[in-house]
Coordinates of C-alpha atoms and ligand atoms in Angstrom, one line a residue:
M1 CA 0.0 0.2 0.0
E2 CA 2.6 2.4 0.8
Q3 CA 4.4 1.6 -2.8
L4 CA 1.4 2.5 -4.4
L5 CA 0.9 5.6 -2.3
K6 CA 4.5 7.1 -3.0
K7 CA 4.2 5.5 -6.8
Y8 CA 0.7 7.6 -7.9
F9 CA 0.5 10.0 -5.3
G10 CA 4.1 10.7 -4.3
Y11 CA 3.3 10.6 -0.7
D12 CA 5.7 9.1 1.8
A13 CA 3.2 8.5 4.7
F14 CA -0.5 7.9 5.2
R15 CA -2.2 11.0 7.2
P16 CA -3.8 9.4 10.2
L17 CA -6.6 7.1 9.9
Q18 CA -6.0 6.8 6.5
K19 CA -5.1 3.4 6.9
E20 CA -7.3 2.0 8.8
I21 CA -10.2 3.3 6.6
I22 CA -8.8 1.7 3.6
D23 CA -8.3 -1.5 5.1
A24 CA -11.7 -1.6 6.0
V25 CA -12.8 -0.5 2.4
L26 CA -10.6 -3.4 1.2
N27 CA -12.2 -5.9 3.6
R28 CA -15.5 -5.0 2.3
K29 CA -17.0 -3.4 5.4
D30 CA -19.2 0.1 4.9
A31 CA -17.6 3.2 6.2
L32 CA -18.6 6.4 7.4
V33 CA -15.6 8.9 7.4
L34 CA -15.7 12.3 9.4
M35 CA -12.5 14.2 8.7
P36 CA -12.2 18.2 8.4
T37 CA -11.4 19.7 5.2
G38 CA -8.2 19.2 4.2
G39 CA -7.9 15.7 6.3
G40 CA -7.4 13.7 3.4
K41 CA -10.7 12.1 2.4
S42 CA -10.3 11.8 -1.1
L43 CA -7.1 9.1 -0.9
C44 CA -9.5 6.9 1.0
F45 CA -11.2 5.8 -2.0
Q46 CA -8.8 6.7 -4.3
L47 CA -6.2 4.2 -3.3
P48 CA -8.6 1.4 -2.9
A49 CA -9.5 2.1 -6.5
L50 CA -6.5 1.2 -7.6
M51 CA -6.3 -1.8 -5.7
L52 CA -9.9 -3.3 -6.2
P53 CA -10.7 -5.3 -9.2
G54 CA -13.4 -3.7 -10.7
V55 CA -14.5 0.3 -11.2
T56 CA -15.2 2.9 -8.0
I57 CA -18.1 5.2 -8.8
V58 CA -17.7 8.3 -6.8
I59 CA -20.9 10.3 -6.2
S60 CA -20.2 14.0 -6.0
P61 CA -22.4 16.7 -5.7
L62 CA -20.6 19.4 -7.9
I63 CA -20.0 19.0 -11.3
A64 CA -16.9 21.6 -11.5
L65 CA -15.6 19.9 -8.7
M66 CA -15.5 16.7 -10.8
K67 CA -13.3 18.0 -13.5
D68 CA -10.7 19.1 -11.2
Q69 CA -10.5 15.7 -9.2
V70 CA -10.2 13.9 -12.3
D71 CA -7.7 16.1 -13.8
S72 CA -5.8 15.6 -11.0
L73 CA -5.9 11.9 -11.1
R74 CA -5.2 11.9 -14.4
A75 CA -2.1 14.1 -14.0
N76 CA -0.6 10.9 -11.3
G77 CA -1.7 8.7 -14.3
V78 CA -4.4 7.1 -12.6
A79 CA -7.5 5.9 -15.0
A80 CA -10.3 8.2 -14.2
E81 CA -13.4 9.4 -15.9
Y82 CA -16.6 11.4 -15.3
I83 CA -20.1 11.0 -16.6
N84 CA -22.0 14.6 -16.5
S85 CA -24.4 16.9 -18.0
S86 CA -21.6 19.3 -18.9
S87 CA -20.5 16.5 -21.4
T88 CA -21.9 15.8 -24.6
A89 CA -24.0 12.6 -25.1
A90 CA -21.7 11.2 -27.2
A91 CA -18.8 11.9 -24.7
N92 CA -20.5 10.2 -22.2
S93 CA -21.7 7.3 -23.9
D94 CA -17.6 6.8 -24.9
V95 CA -16.9 6.6 -21.0
M96 CA -19.8 4.1 -20.5
K97 CA -18.0 2.1 -23.5
R98 CA -14.6 1.8 -21.6
L99 CA -16.5 1.5 -18.4
R100 CA -18.1 -1.8 -20.4
K101 CA -14.4 -3.1 -21.6
G102 CA -13.2 -2.5 -17.6
E103 CA -10.4 0.2 -18.6
V104 CA -11.4 2.7 -16.0
K105 CA -10.6 2.7 -12.5
I106 CA -12.7 5.6 -11.3
V107 CA -15.9 7.1 -12.8
Y108 CA -17.1 10.1 -10.9
V109 CA -21.1 10.2 -10.9
A110 CA -23.3 12.8 -10.1
P111 CA -26.3 11.9 -7.7
E112 CA -29.3 12.9 -10.3
R113 CA -27.7 10.7 -13.0
L114 CA -26.8 7.9 -10.8
A115 CA -30.5 7.2 -9.4
L116 CA -31.9 6.9 -13.1
A117 CA -33.3 3.6 -13.6
D118 CA -31.5 3.4 -17.0
F119 CA -28.0 4.1 -15.2
Q120 CA -28.9 1.8 -12.4
N121 CA -29.3 -1.0 -15.2
F122 CA -26.3 -0.1 -16.6
L123 CA -24.2 -0.5 -13.6
K124 CA -25.6 -4.1 -13.0
T125 CA -24.0 -5.0 -16.5
I126 CA -20.3 -3.9 -15.5
N127 CA -17.8 -5.0 -12.1
V128 CA -18.5 -2.4 -9.4
S129 CA -16.3 -2.6 -6.8
L130 CA -17.1 0.3 -4.5
F131 CA -19.3 3.4 -4.1
A132 CA -18.2 6.2 -2.7
I133 CA -20.3 9.0 -1.4
D134 CA -17.9 12.3 -1.2
E135 CA -19.9 15.3 0.6
A136 CA -22.4 12.6 2.3
H137 CA -23.8 14.9 4.4
C138 CA -25.7 16.4 1.5
I139 CA -28.2 14.0 2.2
S140 CA -28.9 15.2 5.3
Q141 CA -31.6 18.2 6.0
W142 CA -29.3 18.6 9.0
G143 CA -26.5 19.3 7.5
H144 CA -25.9 22.7 5.9
D145 CA -25.7 21.8 2.1
F146 CA -28.9 19.5 1.8
R147 CA -29.6 18.5 -1.6
P148 CA -32.4 16.4 -2.6
E149 CA -31.1 14.4 -5.3
Y150 CA -28.8 12.8 -2.5
R151 CA -31.9 10.8 -1.3
S152 CA -32.5 9.0 -4.2
L153 CA -29.0 7.2 -3.4
N154 CA -31.0 5.2 -1.1
V155 CA -31.2 3.1 -3.9
L156 CA -27.7 1.6 -4.3
R157 CA -28.1 -0.6 -1.1
R158 CA -30.6 -2.3 -2.9
N159 CA -29.8 -3.0 -5.9
F160 CA -26.2 -3.9 -5.1
P161 CA -26.4 -5.1 -1.2
E162 CA -23.2 -7.0 -2.1
V163 CA -20.9 -3.6 -3.4
P164 CA -19.6 -2.1 0.2
M165 CA -20.0 1.9 0.3
I166 CA -17.5 4.4 1.9
A167 CA -19.3 7.9 3.2
L168 CA -17.4 11.2 3.2
T169 CA -18.0 14.1 5.3
A170 CA -16.5 17.2 6.7
T171 CA -19.7 17.6 8.7
A172 CA -19.1 16.2 12.2
T173 CA -22.7 16.4 14.1
E174 CA -24.2 13.9 15.3
K175 CA -27.6 13.9 13.7
V176 CA -26.1 14.7 10.2
Q177 CA -24.0 11.4 11.2
E178 CA -27.2 9.5 12.2
D179 CA -29.2 10.5 8.9
I180 CA -26.3 10.0 6.5
V181 CA -26.4 6.1 7.8
Q182 CA -30.0 5.6 7.7
Q183 CA -30.4 7.1 4.0
L184 CA -28.0 5.4 3.0
R185 CA -29.6 2.0 4.5
V186 CA -25.9 1.0 5.7
T187 CA -25.8 -1.5 8.2
E188 CA -23.2 -1.1 10.8
P189 CA -20.6 0.9 9.3
Q190 CA -17.4 1.5 10.7
I191 CA -17.1 5.0 11.9
F192 CA -14.0 6.8 11.6
L193 CA -13.7 10.3 13.5
T194 CA -10.5 12.3 13.5
S195 CA -10.5 15.6 15.5
F196 CA -11.9 18.3 13.5
N197 CA -9.0 20.5 14.8
R198 CA -6.7 22.5 11.7
P199 CA -3.5 23.4 13.3
N200 CA -2.4 24.9 10.4
L201 CA -5.0 27.5 10.5
T202 CA -4.8 31.0 12.6
Y203 CA -7.7 32.7 13.9
S204 CA -8.0 35.9 15.2
V205 CA -10.4 38.8 15.7
L206 CA -10.2 42.1 15.2
P207 CA -12.3 45.3 16.0
K208 CA -14.1 46.3 13.1
R209 CA -12.3 49.9 13.1
D210 CA -10.3 50.6 10.0
A211 CA -11.5 47.4 8.4
F212 CA -10.6 48.2 5.2
Q213 CA -7.2 49.2 6.1
S214 CA -6.6 46.4 8.2
T215 CA -7.7 44.5 5.1
V216 CA -5.2 45.7 2.9
S217 CA -2.4 45.3 5.4
L218 CA -3.1 41.4 5.4
L219 CA -3.6 41.6 1.5
R220 CA -0.1 43.1 1.4
E221 CA 1.4 40.7 3.6
H222 CA -0.5 37.8 1.6
A223 CA 0.8 39.2 -2.0
G224 CA 0.3 37.2 -4.9
Q225 CA -1.8 34.5 -3.1
S226 CA -5.1 33.8 -2.8
A227 CA -7.7 35.1 -0.5
I228 CA -11.6 35.1 -0.1
I229 CA -13.1 38.0 2.0
Y230 CA -16.4 37.0 3.2
C231 CA -19.1 39.9 3.3
F232 CA -22.7 40.3 4.5
S233 CA -24.7 41.8 1.8
R234 CA -24.2 41.4 -2.4
N235 CA -23.7 44.9 -2.1
E236 CA -20.7 45.0 0.1
T237 CA -18.9 42.4 -2.2
E238 CA -19.2 44.6 -5.0
V239 CA -18.2 47.5 -3.5
L240 CA -15.2 45.8 -1.3
S241 CA -13.7 44.3 -4.5
E242 CA -13.9 47.6 -6.4
K243 CA -12.5 49.5 -4.1
L244 CA -9.4 46.9 -3.7
R245 CA -9.0 47.1 -7.2
A246 CA -8.6 50.9 -7.2
D247 CA -5.8 50.0 -4.5
G248 CA -4.2 47.9 -6.9
F249 CA -5.2 44.5 -5.9
K250 CA -7.0 41.6 -8.8
S251 CA -10.1 41.2 -6.8
L252 CA -13.6 40.1 -8.1
A253 CA -17.3 39.9 -6.4
Y254 CA -19.0 36.6 -6.5
H255 CA -22.6 36.2 -5.1
A256 CA -26.1 34.7 -5.7
G257 CA -27.5 37.3 -8.0
M258 CA -24.8 37.0 -10.5
S259 CA -26.1 34.8 -13.4
A260 CA -24.1 30.9 -13.3
D261 CA -22.0 31.7 -16.2
E262 CA -20.7 35.1 -14.7
R263 CA -20.3 33.4 -11.2
S264 CA -18.2 30.3 -12.9
A265 CA -16.2 32.8 -14.8
V266 CA -15.2 34.2 -11.5
Q267 CA -14.4 30.9 -9.9
D268 CA -12.4 30.1 -13.0
K269 CA -10.5 33.0 -12.5
F270 CA -9.9 32.3 -9.1
I271 CA -8.9 28.6 -9.6
G272 CA -6.7 29.9 -12.4
G273 CA -4.8 32.0 -10.8
A274 CA -5.6 35.3 -12.8
T275 CA -7.4 36.5 -9.7
H276 CA -5.7 36.3 -6.1
I277 CA -9.2 37.8 -4.4
I278 CA -12.7 37.0 -4.1
T279 CA -14.7 39.3 -2.1
A280 CA -17.8 36.6 -1.8
T281 CA -21.5 36.2 0.2
I282 CA -21.4 32.7 1.9
A283 CA -22.9 31.5 -1.9
F284 CA -19.0 31.1 -2.7
G285 CA -16.9 27.9 -1.3
M286 CA -18.7 24.6 -2.0
G287 CA -17.6 24.9 -5.4
I288 CA -14.0 25.6 -4.7
D289 CA -11.3 23.0 -3.6
K290 CA -8.6 25.3 -4.3
P291 CA -5.8 23.7 -1.8
D292 CA -3.8 27.1 -1.3
V293 CA -6.0 29.9 -0.2
R294 CA -3.9 31.3 2.2
L295 CA -6.0 33.6 3.6
V296 CA -10.0 33.8 4.8
V297 CA -11.3 37.5 5.8
H298 CA -14.6 37.8 7.6
Y299 CA -15.5 41.4 7.0
N300 CA -18.8 41.0 9.1
M301 CA -19.7 38.7 11.8
P302 CA -21.0 35.4 11.2
K303 CA -23.9 34.5 11.2
T304 CA -23.4 30.8 12.8
L305 CA -20.6 29.5 14.6
E306 CA -21.1 26.5 12.1
G307 CA -20.7 28.6 9.2
Y308 CA -17.6 30.2 10.4
Y309 CA -16.0 26.6 10.9
Q310 CA -17.2 25.9 7.4
E311 CA -16.0 29.2 5.9
T312 CA -12.5 29.3 7.2
G313 CA -12.1 25.6 6.7
R314 CA -11.7 26.5 3.0
A315 CA -8.4 28.2 3.9
G316 CA -5.3 26.2 3.7
R317 CA -6.4 22.7 2.4
D318 CA -3.0 21.8 1.9
G319 CA -1.9 22.0 5.3
L320 CA 0.3 25.1 4.9
P321 CA 0.1 28.0 7.5
S322 CA -2.9 30.2 6.6
K323 CA -4.9 32.6 8.5
C324 CA -8.3 33.6 9.4
V325 CA -9.1 36.9 10.6
L326 CA -12.6 37.9 11.5
F327 CA -13.7 41.8 12.1
F328 CA -15.9 41.9 14.8
S329 CA -18.1 45.2 16.2
V330 CA -21.1 45.2 18.6
A331 CA -23.0 47.3 15.7
D332 CA -23.0 43.9 13.6
K333 CA -24.3 41.8 16.4
Y334 CA -27.4 44.5 17.0
K335 CA -27.8 44.4 12.5
Y336 CA -28.8 40.8 12.9
S337 CA -30.7 41.2 15.7
T338 CA -32.6 43.3 14.5
F339 CA -33.2 41.2 11.3
I340 CA -34.0 38.2 13.7
N341 CA -36.6 39.8 15.7
E342 CA -38.3 40.4 12.5
M343 CA -38.8 36.6 11.6
S344 CA -42.2 35.6 11.7
D345 CA -41.4 31.9 13.0
E346 CA -41.1 31.7 16.1
E347 CA -38.7 28.1 16.0
E348 CA -37.1 29.9 13.4
R349 CA -36.4 33.1 15.4
K350 CA -35.2 31.2 18.4
K351 CA -32.8 29.1 16.5
A352 CA -31.4 32.2 15.2
N353 CA -31.4 33.9 18.5
V354 CA -29.5 31.3 20.0
Q355 CA -26.7 30.9 17.2
L356 CA -26.5 34.6 16.8
D357 CA -25.2 34.0 20.3
Q358 CA -23.1 31.3 20.0
I359 CA -21.1 33.3 17.3
F360 CA -20.9 36.3 19.4
R361 CA -19.4 34.8 22.3
F362 CA -16.9 33.0 20.3
C363 CA -16.1 37.2 18.7
A364 CA -15.8 38.2 22.4
L365 CA -14.0 35.1 23.8
T366 CA -10.5 36.0 25.9
T367 CA -9.5 32.4 25.9
C368 CA -8.1 30.3 23.2
R369 CA -10.5 30.5 20.1
R370 CA -9.3 27.1 18.5
K371 CA -10.4 24.8 21.9
H372 CA -13.6 27.2 22.2
L373 CA -14.4 25.9 18.7
L374 CA -13.4 22.0 18.8
E375 CA -15.3 22.0 22.1
Y376 CA -18.3 23.9 20.4
F377 CA -18.3 20.5 18.3
G378 CA -18.0 17.8 20.9
E379 CA -14.4 17.4 21.0
K380 CA -12.4 17.5 24.3
A381 CA -9.9 20.1 23.6
D382 CA -7.7 20.1 26.9
S383 CA -4.7 18.1 25.2
V384 CA -4.7 20.5 22.4
E385 CA -2.2 22.8 21.7
C386 CA -2.7 25.9 20.0
A387 CA -0.4 28.7 20.7
T388 CA -1.2 30.5 17.4
C389 CA -5.1 31.9 18.0
D390 CA -4.7 35.8 18.7
N391 CA -5.6 35.2 22.5
C392 CA -2.8 32.5 23.1
Q393 CA -0.8 34.7 21.0
S394 CA -1.2 37.9 23.1
P395 CA -3.3 36.8 26.0
V396 CA -5.7 39.6 27.1
E397 CA -4.9 41.8 29.9
L398 CA -7.4 42.0 32.7
F399 CA -7.9 45.1 34.6
D400 CA -10.6 46.0 37.8
A401 CA -12.9 47.8 36.0
T402 CA -15.7 48.2 38.7
I403 CA -15.1 52.0 39.0
D404 CA -15.1 52.9 35.5
S405 CA -18.3 50.3 34.8
Q406 CA -20.5 52.0 37.5
K407 CA -19.9 54.8 36.2
I408 CA -20.3 54.3 32.5
M409 CA -23.6 52.3 33.6
S410 CA -25.0 54.9 35.8
A411 CA -24.8 57.6 32.7
V412 CA -26.9 55.4 31.0
V413 CA -29.3 54.9 33.8
R414 CA -29.8 58.7 34.4
T415 CA -29.7 59.8 30.9
G416 CA -32.7 57.8 30.9
Q417 CA -31.8 54.7 28.6
R418 CA -32.6 56.3 25.6
Y419 CA -29.2 57.0 23.9
G420 CA -26.6 56.2 22.0
K421 CA -23.0 55.2 22.8
G422 CA -21.9 58.3 21.3
Y423 CA -24.3 60.5 23.4
I424 CA -23.6 59.0 26.5
I425 CA -19.4 59.1 26.0
D426 CA -20.0 62.9 25.5
V427 CA -21.8 63.5 28.6
L428 CA -19.4 61.3 30.3
R429 CA -16.5 63.4 29.0
G430 CA -18.6 66.2 29.6
K431 CA -18.6 67.6 26.0
D432 CA -19.7 71.4 25.6
D433 CA -22.7 70.4 23.4
E434 CA -26.4 72.1 22.7
K435 CA -28.1 69.1 22.8
I436 CA -26.7 68.3 26.4
K437 CA -27.4 71.4 27.5
A438 CA -30.9 71.6 26.1
R439 CA -31.4 68.1 28.0
R440 CA -30.0 69.4 31.2
H441 CA -27.7 66.8 31.3
E442 CA -24.7 68.9 32.3
E443 CA -26.2 69.2 35.4
L444 CA -25.7 65.4 36.4
T445 CA -23.3 64.2 38.5
V446 CA -21.8 61.7 35.8
F447 CA -21.4 64.7 33.6
G448 CA -17.9 65.0 33.1
I449 CA -16.6 62.1 35.5
M450 CA -14.5 60.4 32.6
R451 CA -13.0 63.0 31.0
D452 CA -9.5 61.9 31.5
Q453 CA -10.4 59.0 29.0
S454 CA -10.2 59.6 25.1
V455 CA -13.5 59.0 23.2
H456 CA -11.4 55.8 22.0
Q457 CA -11.1 54.0 25.1
L458 CA -14.6 54.6 26.4
S459 CA -15.8 53.2 23.3
Q460 CA -14.0 50.1 23.8
L461 CA -15.2 49.9 27.2
F462 CA -18.7 50.1 26.4
D463 CA -17.8 47.6 23.6
F464 CA -16.5 44.8 26.3
L465 CA -19.8 46.0 28.6
L466 CA -21.9 44.9 25.5
E467 CA -20.0 42.1 25.2
R468 CA -20.3 40.8 28.7
G469 CA -23.9 41.4 28.6
L470 CA -24.0 44.0 31.1
L471 CA -25.2 46.4 28.6
A472 CA -27.8 45.7 26.2
M473 CA -28.1 47.9 22.1
V474 CA -31.7 48.0 21.8
G475 CA -34.0 49.8 19.1
D476 CA -35.4 49.6 15.5
K477 CA -33.6 52.5 13.8
Y478 CA -30.6 54.0 15.9
P479 CA -29.4 51.4 18.6
I480 CA -29.9 52.9 22.2
I481 CA -27.8 51.6 25.0
Q482 CA -29.7 50.1 27.9
L483 CA -29.0 48.2 31.1
A484 CA -29.1 44.6 30.3
P485 CA -30.6 42.8 33.7
D486 CA -27.2 41.4 34.7
G487 CA -25.9 44.7 34.6
L488 CA -28.5 45.9 37.1
T489 CA -27.9 43.3 39.3
I490 CA -24.3 43.9 39.3
L491 CA -24.7 47.6 39.9
K492 CA -27.2 46.6 42.6
N493 CA -25.0 44.4 44.5
R494 CA -21.6 46.4 43.8
E495 CA -19.8 43.2 42.3
S496 CA -16.3 43.7 41.3
I497 CA -16.1 43.8 37.6
A498 CA -12.8 42.6 35.9
L499 CA -12.5 43.3 31.7
P500 CA -9.9 43.6 29.2
K501 CA -7.5 46.7 29.2
P502 CA -8.7 49.2 26.6
R503 CA -5.9 49.6 23.6
E504 CA -4.3 52.4 22.2
K505 CA -5.4 53.1 18.9
S506 CA -2.5 51.8 16.7
K507 CA -1.8 48.5 19.1
T508 CA -4.9 46.6 17.6
R509 CA -3.7 43.1 18.0
E510 CA -1.5 42.6 14.6
K511 CA 1.7 40.6 16.0
P512 CA 2.1 38.6 12.9
Q513 CA 1.3 34.9 13.6
K514 CA 3.3 31.9 12.5
A515 CA 1.5 28.5 12.4
K516 CA 3.1 25.4 12.4
G517 CA 4.6 23.5 9.5
N518 CA 6.2 27.0 8.2
L519 CA 10.2 25.4 7.1
P520 CA 12.2 27.9 5.3
Y521 CA 12.8 27.6 2.0
D522 CA 14.2 29.5 -1.0
E523 CA 11.8 32.1 -1.8
D524 CA 13.1 33.2 -5.1
L525 CA 13.4 29.5 -6.3
F526 CA 9.9 28.9 -5.1
Q527 CA 8.7 32.0 -7.3
E528 CA 10.6 30.7 -10.4
L529 CA 9.0 27.0 -9.5
R530 CA 5.6 28.9 -9.4
Q531 CA 6.5 30.8 -13.0
L532 CA 7.1 27.3 -14.8
R533 CA 4.0 25.6 -13.2
R534 CA 1.8 28.6 -14.2
S535 CA 3.2 28.2 -17.8
I536 CA 2.8 24.2 -18.1
A537 CA -0.6 25.0 -16.6
A538 CA -1.9 27.6 -19.1
E539 CA -0.6 25.2 -21.8
Q540 CA -2.2 22.1 -20.3
N541 CA -5.6 24.3 -19.2
V542 CA -5.5 23.0 -15.9
P543 CA -5.4 24.7 -12.8
P544 CA -1.8 25.3 -11.5
Y545 CA -2.0 23.3 -8.5
I546 CA -3.1 20.1 -10.6
I547 CA 0.7 20.0 -11.7
F548 CA 2.0 20.6 -8.1
G549 CA 0.5 21.7 -5.1
D550 CA 2.7 24.6 -3.2
V551 CA 3.3 21.9 -0.8
S552 CA 5.7 20.2 -3.4
L553 CA 7.0 23.6 -4.8
Q554 CA 8.4 24.6 -1.2
A555 CA 9.8 21.2 -0.8
M556 CA 11.7 21.6 -4.3
A557 CA 13.0 25.1 -2.8
R558 CA 13.7 23.6 0.4
S559 CA 16.0 20.4 -0.4
V560 CA 17.0 21.9 -4.2
P561 CA 16.8 18.2 -5.8
T562 CA 19.0 18.0 -8.8
S563 CA 18.8 14.9 -10.4
R564 CA 16.0 12.5 -11.2
G565 CA 16.7 10.2 -7.8
S566 CA 16.3 13.0 -5.3
F567 CA 13.4 15.0 -7.6
A568 CA 11.7 11.9 -7.3
Q569 CA 11.5 11.7 -3.6
I570 CA 10.0 15.1 -3.2
H571 CA 6.2 14.9 -1.5
G572 CA 3.8 14.8 -4.8
V573 CA 6.3 13.4 -7.0
G574 CA 4.8 10.2 -8.3
E575 CA 6.0 8.5 -11.1
R576 CA 3.8 9.9 -13.7
K577 CA 4.9 13.4 -12.8
L578 CA 8.2 12.7 -12.4
D579 CA 8.3 11.5 -16.2
Q580 CA 6.1 14.1 -17.3
Y581 CA 7.5 17.2 -15.6
G582 CA 10.6 16.3 -14.1
D583 CA 13.2 17.4 -16.5
Q584 CA 11.5 20.5 -16.9
F585 CA 11.6 21.5 -13.0
L586 CA 15.3 20.0 -12.9
K587 CA 16.7 22.4 -15.6
V588 CA 14.9 25.5 -13.6
I589 CA 16.2 24.0 -10.2
N590 CA 19.8 23.7 -11.8
D591 CA 20.0 26.9 -13.5
Y592 CA 19.0 28.4 -10.5
V593 CA 22.0 26.7 -8.5
S594 CA 24.6 27.4 -11.2
T595 CA 23.6 31.3 -11.3
A596 CA 23.3 31.5 -7.6
A597 CA 26.7 29.8 -6.9
Ligands
LIG601 P1 -10.1 16.4 1.9 O1 -11.1 15.8 0.9 O2 -10.2 15.9 3.4 O3 -10.6 17.9 2.2 P2 -8.1 16.3 0.1 O4 -8.4 14.5 0.0 O5 -8.7 17.1 -0.8 O6 -8.6 16.5 1.7 O7 -6.7 16.2 0.9 C1 -6.3 17.6 1.2 C2 -4.7 17.6 0.8 O8 -3.8 16.4 1.5 C3 -4.4 17.4 -0.7 O9 -3.3 18.4 -0.8 C4 -3.9 16.2 -0.6 O10 -2.5 16.0 -1.8 C5 -3.2 16.2 0.7 N1 -3.1 14.7 1.0 C6 -3.7 13.7 1.4 N2 -3.3 12.2 2.1 C7 -2.1 12.4 1.8 C8 -1.0 12.6 2.3 N3 -0.9 10.9 3.2 N4 0.0 12.3 2.4 C9 0.4 13.4 2.1 N5 -0.6 14.7 1.5 C10 -1.8 14.2 1.3
LIG602 ZN1 -5.5 29.7 21.1

């Protein structure tokens, strides 16, 4: 098995559970595989496909992804095909002919086609060794991406009782898991569950001040690399892309309001590397298997923690260090609350409020974000190492904010719980202001009692009190600040309150974070290799990562192989790629070495 792994895929070792899963499949057991994005699920059916006598049928929801996967397999010398509505009838029937002759090891099929009686009958005439159901959560209404066509997969067990099935998903919730097993009619599958930790991703939450400038610095830090920026609305995706383009970035918008053609054009540009940045609504992502997305930004607070995990999950599929940054403001939470409170269905409203509360708590967290995420998904995270999320990188300093908080809360109460944050800050700082005078608020005892603090500092204290649920933001059109029930209790009992220290304006948490696995390599050589990769990819009309992933190029730029023998040792170099590309890449490396010498 290890030999085949190197020969076809160019890898030296299995990732956690891959070997166990492959063993189960080869022993004709049904298997359910729950692994995070980038965990290496594909290999769990691709390697068995090479070893089993007949053909492996892969069910996959997205036509765009099928082509990508098939291109990758072919680049590794595997006889792979797909049958779907994007090919001509002639091409599809050609594939069927080759299937009859036993010339194909893996074929990708869309679920709607698979369920057709004609196609089922066809399958009965060929030797099927394995069914692999990719993105298996699509079968469940409880999942985040239900596809009714997946329901028809229940015919498989009836028509092919002897053929083993492997179902794979990056969704870990128990409900979805049960649903998959039940819908597919598999009895007693072996269940394989790996940790959902993504050690190569760093998580941080930044205050949403100067979000645009902060985004620009992040993008400069990741110059030439791929980034996805998730926005709240369609309009926002367009405005942001335009601003970024004006700043010289290659950025395009993507949202559900665009035509299918426009959307796939944007996707293709992103996958091919013509555009580095996508500003998108959450409509973007399912169809994207791009392994080298280095940065995922949430320009607004995401709506749910599950969504956040899925969206950030699109970063760093190849295992290289990648960054996830979320811009957070209490105003976003307020905006969502107003939306939610307008929902007519009470059940929906309740559910949405619970979800909002969960993501809000994540944003306001002062402890490890990675552990919080994993615990949310039901993992025991005590022993998980992090050190790379913002809170682990620069632990939040707390101070005794009892007096400050009392002053702020009494100002809210004394002014009648009817004003916004800005106004109350003006009162606390003793501003000379017509409105304050007209309301006779300069006569209050709280007037000017915090004049030694800057607006910026006070604004942060307000946010912390809102985050802690001691103050609340309410109102329809203009948010006003009121005392929350917890705030009232604390104020009455004169309990002490510890809050994070407000930060100076320029010092938002932006320490560079280094994730694990970032071994040094020769950057100039890496860039030359990327250049070569780009030109081969353009020639062959495939995405660059089909030729070699960044992991392989970095390995070349690290160990600098100058012979075929040493080139063959590189991660991702199998027999086929050695033959096809070895000489070209070796020439670039040898030229580089001799000019550098
Ligand atoms: P998933 O489908 O779980 O999101 P993939 O199957 O796309 O993950 O694999 C993610 C990445 O890991 C790919 O770039 C793949 O080439 C790589 N990979 C998979 N298995 C191994 C392995 N055993 N050794 C090294 N790299 C691997
Ligand atoms: Zn952490």
